[in-house]
mmCIF file of C-alpha atoms and ligand atoms in Angstrom:
data_model
loop_
_atom_site.group_PDB
_atom_site.id
_atom_site.type_symbol
_atom_site.label_atom_id
_atom_site.label_comp_id
_atom_site.label_asym_id
_atom_site.label_seq_id
_atom_site.Cartn_x
_atom_site.Cartn_y
_atom_site.Cartn_z
ATOM 1 C CA MET A 1 -22.658 -3.795 23.672
ATOM 2 C CA ASP A 2 -22.993 -2.023 27.032
ATOM 3 C CA MET A 3 -22.038 1.638 27.495
ATOM 4 C CA SER A 4 -19.486 1.271 30.303
ATOM 5 C CA ASN A 5 -17.435 -1.113 28.170
ATOM 6 C CA ASN A 6 -17.679 1.281 25.224
ATOM 7 C CA SER A 7 -16.441 4.330 27.153
ATOM 8 C CA ASP A 8 -13.642 2.201 28.595
ATOM 9 C CA PHE A 9 -12.632 1.391 25.015
ATOM 10 C CA LEU A 10 -12.722 5.107 24.085
ATOM 11 C CA SER A 11 -10.558 6.150 27.051
ATOM 12 C CA GLN A 12 -8.123 3.374 26.108
ATOM 13 C CA GLN A 13 -7.967 4.804 22.567
ATOM 14 C CA LEU A 14 -7.358 8.310 23.971
ATOM 15 C CA MET A 15 -4.631 6.973 26.273
ATOM 16 C CA TRP A 16 -2.851 5.382 23.311
ATOM 17 C CA ILE A 17 -3.126 8.567 21.239
ATOM 18 C CA MET A 18 -1.440 10.439 24.121
ATOM 19 C CA ILE A 19 1.273 7.762 24.282
ATOM 20 C CA TYR A 20 1.844 8.010 20.507
ATOM 21 C CA LEU A 21 2.059 11.806 20.727
ATOM 22 C CA GLY A 22 4.472 11.601 23.664
ATOM 23 C CA ILE A 23 6.715 9.116 21.858
ATOM 24 C CA THR A 24 6.620 11.134 18.615
ATOM 25 C CA LEU A 25 7.578 14.347 20.439
ATOM 26 C CA THR A 26 10.306 12.627 22.481
ATOM 27 C CA ILE A 27 11.904 11.017 19.417
ATOM 28 C CA SER A 28 11.761 14.242 17.375
ATOM 29 C CA PHE A 29 13.468 16.062 20.267
ATOM 30 C CA ILE A 30 16.269 13.480 20.541
ATOM 31 C CA VAL A 31 16.767 12.647 16.834
ATOM 32 C CA PRO A 32 16.989 15.349 14.091
ATOM 33 C CA PHE A 33 13.986 15.419 11.728
ATOM 34 C CA PRO A 34 14.779 13.329 8.618
ATOM 35 C CA TYR A 35 16.176 10.492 10.782
ATOM 36 C CA SER A 36 13.434 10.625 13.388
ATOM 37 C CA LEU A 37 10.702 9.830 10.833
ATOM 38 C CA PRO A 38 11.523 6.124 10.188
ATOM 39 C CA ILE A 39 12.076 5.598 13.930
ATOM 40 C CA ILE A 40 8.676 7.116 14.759
ATOM 41 C CA ILE A 41 6.959 5.023 12.050
ATOM 42 C CA GLY A 42 8.686 1.871 13.324
ATOM 43 C CA VAL A 43 7.710 2.541 16.942
ATOM 44 C CA VAL A 44 4.087 3.317 15.964
ATOM 45 C CA ILE A 45 3.837 0.089 13.921
ATOM 46 C CA ILE A 46 5.267 -2.013 16.774
ATOM 47 C CA LEU A 47 3.004 -0.297 19.338
ATOM 48 C CA SER A 48 -0.149 -0.641 17.225
ATOM 49 C CA PHE A 49 0.652 -4.333 16.828
ATOM 50 C CA PHE A 50 0.705 -4.734 20.610
ATOM 51 C CA VAL A 51 -2.438 -2.601 21.044
ATOM 52 C CA ARG A 52 -4.314 -4.703 18.483
ATOM 53 C CA ARG A 53 -3.197 -7.872 20.235
ATOM 54 C CA ARG A 54 -4.336 -6.499 23.611
ATOM 55 C CA MET A 55 -7.729 -5.512 22.168
ATOM 56 C CA THR A 56 -8.367 -8.843 20.449
ATOM 57 C CA ALA A 57 -7.332 -10.590 23.675
ATOM 58 C CA ARG A 58 -9.952 -8.495 25.525
ATOM 59 C CA MET A 59 -12.655 -9.727 23.151
ATOM 60 C CA GLY A 60 -12.109 -13.318 24.254
ATOM 61 C CA GLY A 61 -11.260 -16.615 22.566
ATOM 62 C CA SER A 62 -12.974 -16.041 19.228
ATOM 63 C CA GLY A 63 -11.189 -12.678 18.862
ATOM 64 C CA THR A 64 -7.742 -14.156 19.334
ATOM 65 C CA SER A 65 -8.362 -17.012 16.923
ATOM 66 C CA MET A 66 -9.692 -14.515 14.381
ATOM 67 C CA PHE A 67 -6.524 -12.456 14.814
ATOM 68 C CA ARG A 68 -4.361 -15.550 14.386
ATOM 69 C CA SER A 69 -6.059 -16.663 11.161
ATOM 70 C CA SER A 70 -6.274 -13.130 9.738
ATOM 71 C CA GLY A 71 -2.528 -12.865 10.319
ATOM 72 C CA SER A 72 -1.791 -15.921 8.205
ATOM 73 C CA ARG A 73 -4.487 -15.415 5.561
ATOM 74 C CA GLY A 74 -4.424 -11.657 5.076
ATOM 75 C CA LEU A 75 -7.443 -9.405 5.417
ATOM 76 C CA VAL A 76 -9.944 -11.522 3.468
ATOM 77 C CA ARG A 77 -13.241 -11.873 5.321
ATOM 78 C CA TYR A 78 -15.461 -14.899 5.052
ATOM 79 C CA TYR A 79 -19.171 -15.060 5.700
ATOM 80 C CA CYS A 80 -20.987 -18.233 6.618
ATOM 81 C CA MET A 81 -23.423 -19.260 3.847
ATOM 82 C CA ALA A 82 -25.731 -20.939 6.342
ATOM 83 C CA CYS A 83 -26.151 -18.249 9.017
ATOM 84 C CA GLY A 84 -24.275 -15.215 7.615
ATOM 85 C CA ALA A 85 -21.812 -14.936 10.513
ATOM 86 C CA LYS A 86 -18.496 -13.272 9.688
ATOM 87 C CA HIS A 87 -15.592 -15.563 10.541
ATOM 88 C CA ASN A 88 -12.145 -16.626 9.326
ATOM 89 C CA GLU A 89 -12.318 -20.196 10.566
ATOM 90 C CA ILE A 90 -12.516 -23.313 8.424
ATOM 91 C CA ALA A 91 -15.925 -24.104 9.947
ATOM 92 C CA CYS A 92 -18.432 -21.511 11.169
ATOM 93 C CA PRO A 93 -18.034 -20.974 14.950
ATOM 94 C CA LYS A 94 -21.797 -20.362 15.226
ATOM 95 C CA CYS A 95 -23.356 -23.219 13.287
ATOM 96 C CA GLY A 96 -20.369 -25.358 12.218
ATOM 97 C CA SER A 97 -21.095 -25.073 8.490
ATOM 98 C CA LYS A 98 -18.044 -25.221 6.222
ATOM 99 C CA MET A 99 -19.848 -23.412 3.374
ATOM 100 C CA LYS A 100 -18.687 -19.797 3.221
ATOM 101 C CA ARG A 101 -18.305 -16.923 0.835
ATOM 102 C CA ILE A 102 -15.678 -14.192 0.565
ATOM 103 C CA GLY A 103 -17.078 -10.737 1.306
HETATM 104 ZN ZN1 ZN B 201 -22.836 -20.283 10.364
#
C-alpha cells in the first residue's frame, strides 16, 4: 500500500465525517429532537451504504465482487485452504481451489 493512496483515503474519511456532522446539525435544526433522531439514523445508514459502495468500487473488480457476495451471504469470511487467501467466492480468486474454511 503506498502512502499517497493512504492519505487520500484518510482525507476522504474526514470529508465524510464533516458531511455527516453537517447533515446531523441541519436535520436537528429543522426537525425537533425526538423526531430528528430516526431521520438522522436513516440518512447516515443510506450514506454509509453509498460510501462503502464507492470505496469497494475504488478497490477494483475483486472488491466489488466481494461486496456483492458479502451482501447476499452475510458477513461470514472464508479462507482458502490451499493458499490462505481471504475470499467470499466459490473458488479462490488466487489459486482457484474450491476448498475453504470459515474464519
Ligand atoms: Zn487459494
